[in-house]
Coordinates of N, CA and C in Angstrom, one line a residue:
M137 N -21.4 -38.2 -2.5 CA -22.3 -36.9 -2.4 C -22.9 -36.4 -4.0
T138 N -24.2 -36.2 -4.0 CA -24.7 -36.1 -5.3 C -24.5 -34.3 -5.5
D139 N -24.5 -34.2 -6.9 CA -24.7 -32.5 -7.1 C -25.5 -31.7 -6.5
T140 N -26.7 -32.3 -6.2 CA -27.8 -31.5 -5.4 C -27.3 -31.2 -3.9
Q141 N -26.5 -31.8 -3.4 CA -26.1 -31.6 -2.0 C -25.0 -30.4 -2.0
K142 N -25.3 -29.7 -0.8 CA -24.4 -28.5 -0.7 C -22.9 -28.9 0.0
R143 N -21.9 -28.4 -0.6 CA -20.6 -28.6 -0.2 C -20.1 -27.4 0.8
V144 N -19.2 -27.5 1.6 CA -18.9 -26.3 2.4 C -17.4 -26.1 2.1
A145 N -17.1 -24.8 1.9 CA -15.6 -24.2 1.6 C -14.9 -24.3 2.9
M146 N -13.9 -24.9 3.1 CA -13.1 -25.0 4.2 C -11.7 -24.2 4.2
G147 N -11.6 -23.5 3.1 CA -10.5 -22.4 2.9 C -10.3 -22.1 1.4
Y148 N -9.4 -21.2 1.4 CA -9.0 -21.0 0.0 C -7.5 -20.8 -0.5
I149 N -7.1 -20.8 -1.5 CA -5.7 -20.6 -1.9 C -5.3 -19.3 -2.1
K150 N -4.5 -18.7 -1.4 CA -3.9 -17.4 -1.4 C -3.1 -17.0 -2.2
G151 N -2.4 -18.1 -2.8 CA -1.3 -17.5 -3.9 C -0.3 -18.8 -3.8
A152 N 0.8 -18.6 -4.6 CA 1.8 -19.5 -4.9 C 2.8 -19.2 -3.8
F153 N 3.8 -20.2 -3.5 CA 4.7 -20.1 -2.5 C 6.0 -20.8 -3.1
G154 N 7.0 -20.2 -3.5 CA 8.3 -20.8 -4.0 C 7.8 -21.3 -5.5
V155 N 8.8 -22.0 -5.9 CA 8.7 -22.3 -7.4 C 8.5 -23.9 -7.7
K156 N 8.4 -24.6 -6.6 CA 8.2 -26.1 -6.8 C 6.7 -26.5 -6.6
G157 N 5.8 -25.7 -6.9 CA 4.3 -26.1 -6.8 C 3.6 -25.9 -5.5
W158 N 4.2 -25.3 -4.6 CA 3.6 -25.2 -3.2 C 2.5 -23.8 -3.3
V159 N 1.4 -23.9 -2.6 CA 0.6 -22.8 -2.5 C 0.1 -22.5 -1.0
K160 N 0.0 -21.3 -0.7 CA -0.3 -20.8 0.5 C -2.1 -21.0 0.7
V161 N -2.4 -21.5 1.8 CA -3.8 -21.9 2.0 C -4.3 -21.1 3.2
A162 N -5.4 -20.3 3.1 CA -6.0 -19.8 4.4 C -7.2 -20.7 4.7
A163 N -6.9 -21.3 5.9 CA -8.0 -22.3 6.3 C -9.3 -21.6 7.1
D164 N -10.4 -21.8 6.8 CA -11.5 -21.4 7.5 C -12.2 -22.3 8.5
T165 N -11.3 -23.0 9.2 CA -11.5 -24.0 10.2 C -10.9 -23.5 11.5
E166 N -11.4 -24.1 12.7 CA -11.0 -23.7 14.0 C -9.4 -23.9 14.0
Y167 N -9.0 -25.0 13.6 CA -7.6 -25.4 13.7 C -7.0 -25.4 12.1
S168 N -6.1 -24.7 11.9 CA -5.7 -24.7 10.4 C -5.1 -26.1 10.0
D169 N -4.2 -26.7 10.8 CA -3.7 -27.9 10.5 C -4.7 -29.1 10.2
S170 N -6.0 -28.8 10.5 CA -6.9 -30.0 10.4 C -7.2 -30.4 9.0
L171 N -6.9 -29.4 8.1 CA -7.1 -29.6 6.7 C -6.0 -30.6 6.2
L172 N -5.0 -30.6 6.9 CA -3.9 -31.6 6.4 C -4.1 -33.1 6.6
G173 N -5.2 -33.3 7.4 CA -5.8 -34.5 7.6 C -6.6 -35.3 6.5
Y174 N -6.9 -34.4 5.5 CA -7.6 -34.8 4.3 C -6.6 -35.2 3.2
P175 N -6.7 -36.4 2.7 CA -5.6 -37.0 1.8 C -6.0 -36.3 0.3
E176 N -7.2 -36.0 0.1 CA -7.7 -35.5 -1.2 C -8.4 -34.1 -0.9
W177 N -8.2 -33.2 -1.8 CA -9.0 -31.9 -1.7 C -9.7 -31.8 -3.0
R178 N -10.8 -31.1 -2.9 CA -11.6 -30.7 -4.2 C -11.2 -29.3 -4.3
L179 N -10.7 -28.8 -5.6 CA -10.5 -27.3 -5.8 C -11.5 -26.9 -6.7
R180 N -11.9 -25.7 -6.5 CA -13.0 -25.2 -7.4 C -12.7 -23.8 -7.8
K181 N -12.8 -23.5 -9.0 CA -12.5 -22.0 -9.6 C -13.7 -22.1 -10.6
D182 N -14.6 -21.0 -10.3 CA -15.7 -20.9 -11.2 C -16.6 -22.1 -11.1
K183 N -16.8 -22.7 -12.3 CA -17.4 -24.0 -12.4 C -16.6 -25.2 -12.6
D184 N -15.2 -24.9 -12.8 CA -14.2 -26.0 -12.8 C -13.9 -26.6 -11.4
V185 N -14.2 -27.8 -11.5 CA -13.9 -28.8 -10.0 C -12.9 -29.8 -10.4
R186 N -11.9 -29.8 -9.6 CA -11.0 -31.1 -9.7 C -10.6 -31.7 -8.5
T187 N -10.4 -32.9 -8.2 CA -10.0 -33.4 -7.1 C -8.4 -33.7 -7.1
V188 N -7.7 -33.3 -6.2 CA -6.3 -33.3 -6.2 C -5.8 -34.2 -4.9
A189 N -4.8 -34.9 -5.0 CA -4.2 -35.6 -3.8 C -3.2 -34.7 -3.2
V190 N -3.1 -34.4 -1.9 CA -2.2 -33.6 -1.1 C -0.9 -34.5 -1.0
E191 N 0.2 -33.9 -1.6 CA 1.5 -34.7 -1.6 C 2.4 -34.4 -0.1
S192 N 2.1 -33.2 0.4 CA 2.9 -32.8 1.7 C 2.2 -31.5 2.0
G193 N 2.2 -31.1 3.4 CA 1.7 -29.8 3.7 C 2.4 -29.6 5.0
K194 N 2.3 -28.2 5.6 CA 2.9 -27.9 6.9 C 2.3 -26.5 7.2
L195 N 2.3 -26.2 8.5 CA 1.9 -25.1 9.1 C 2.9 -23.9 8.8
N196 N 2.3 -22.7 8.7 CA 3.1 -21.4 8.3 C 2.3 -20.4 9.1
G197 N 2.7 -19.9 10.2 CA 2.0 -18.9 10.9 C 0.5 -19.2 11.0
H198 N -0.3 -18.5 10.4 CA -1.7 -18.3 10.5 C -2.6 -19.3 9.4
G199 N -1.6 -19.7 8.6 CA -2.2 -20.5 7.4 C -1.3 -21.9 7.4
I200 N -1.6 -22.4 6.2 CA -0.7 -23.6 5.8 C -0.2 -23.6 4.3
Q201 N 0.8 -24.3 4.1 CA 1.3 -24.5 2.8 C 1.2 -25.9 2.4
V202 N 0.8 -26.0 1.1 CA 0.4 -27.4 0.7 C 1.1 -27.6 -0.9
N203 N 1.4 -28.8 -1.1 CA 2.0 -29.3 -2.4 C 1.0 -30.5 -2.7
F204 N 0.5 -30.2 -4.0 CA -0.4 -31.3 -4.4 C 0.3 -32.2 -5.5
H205 N -0.1 -33.3 -5.3 CA 0.7 -34.5 -6.4 C 0.2 -33.9 -7.7
G206 N 1.2 -33.9 -8.4 CA 1.1 -33.8 -10.1 C 0.7 -32.4 -10.4
L207 N 0.8 -31.4 -9.5 CA 0.5 -30.0 -10.0 C 1.7 -29.2 -9.5
A208 N 2.8 -29.0 -10.4 CA 3.8 -28.2 -10.3 C 4.1 -27.0 -11.2

């Protein structure tokens, strides 16, 4: 995908969960667990964008909890 093409936000990080690098994610998709099918996510804060690998994830109520490889 080129820089001129639009990307769609599929959720956002709500905050940290625990002390081992897990984060709470609010999914903006019909099924929250559908995001766990993507092995890599692009995270953006302001103009900083990075691609990270999902190490593990699980459903938690109406959201999900995710741990990214190398981010602890």
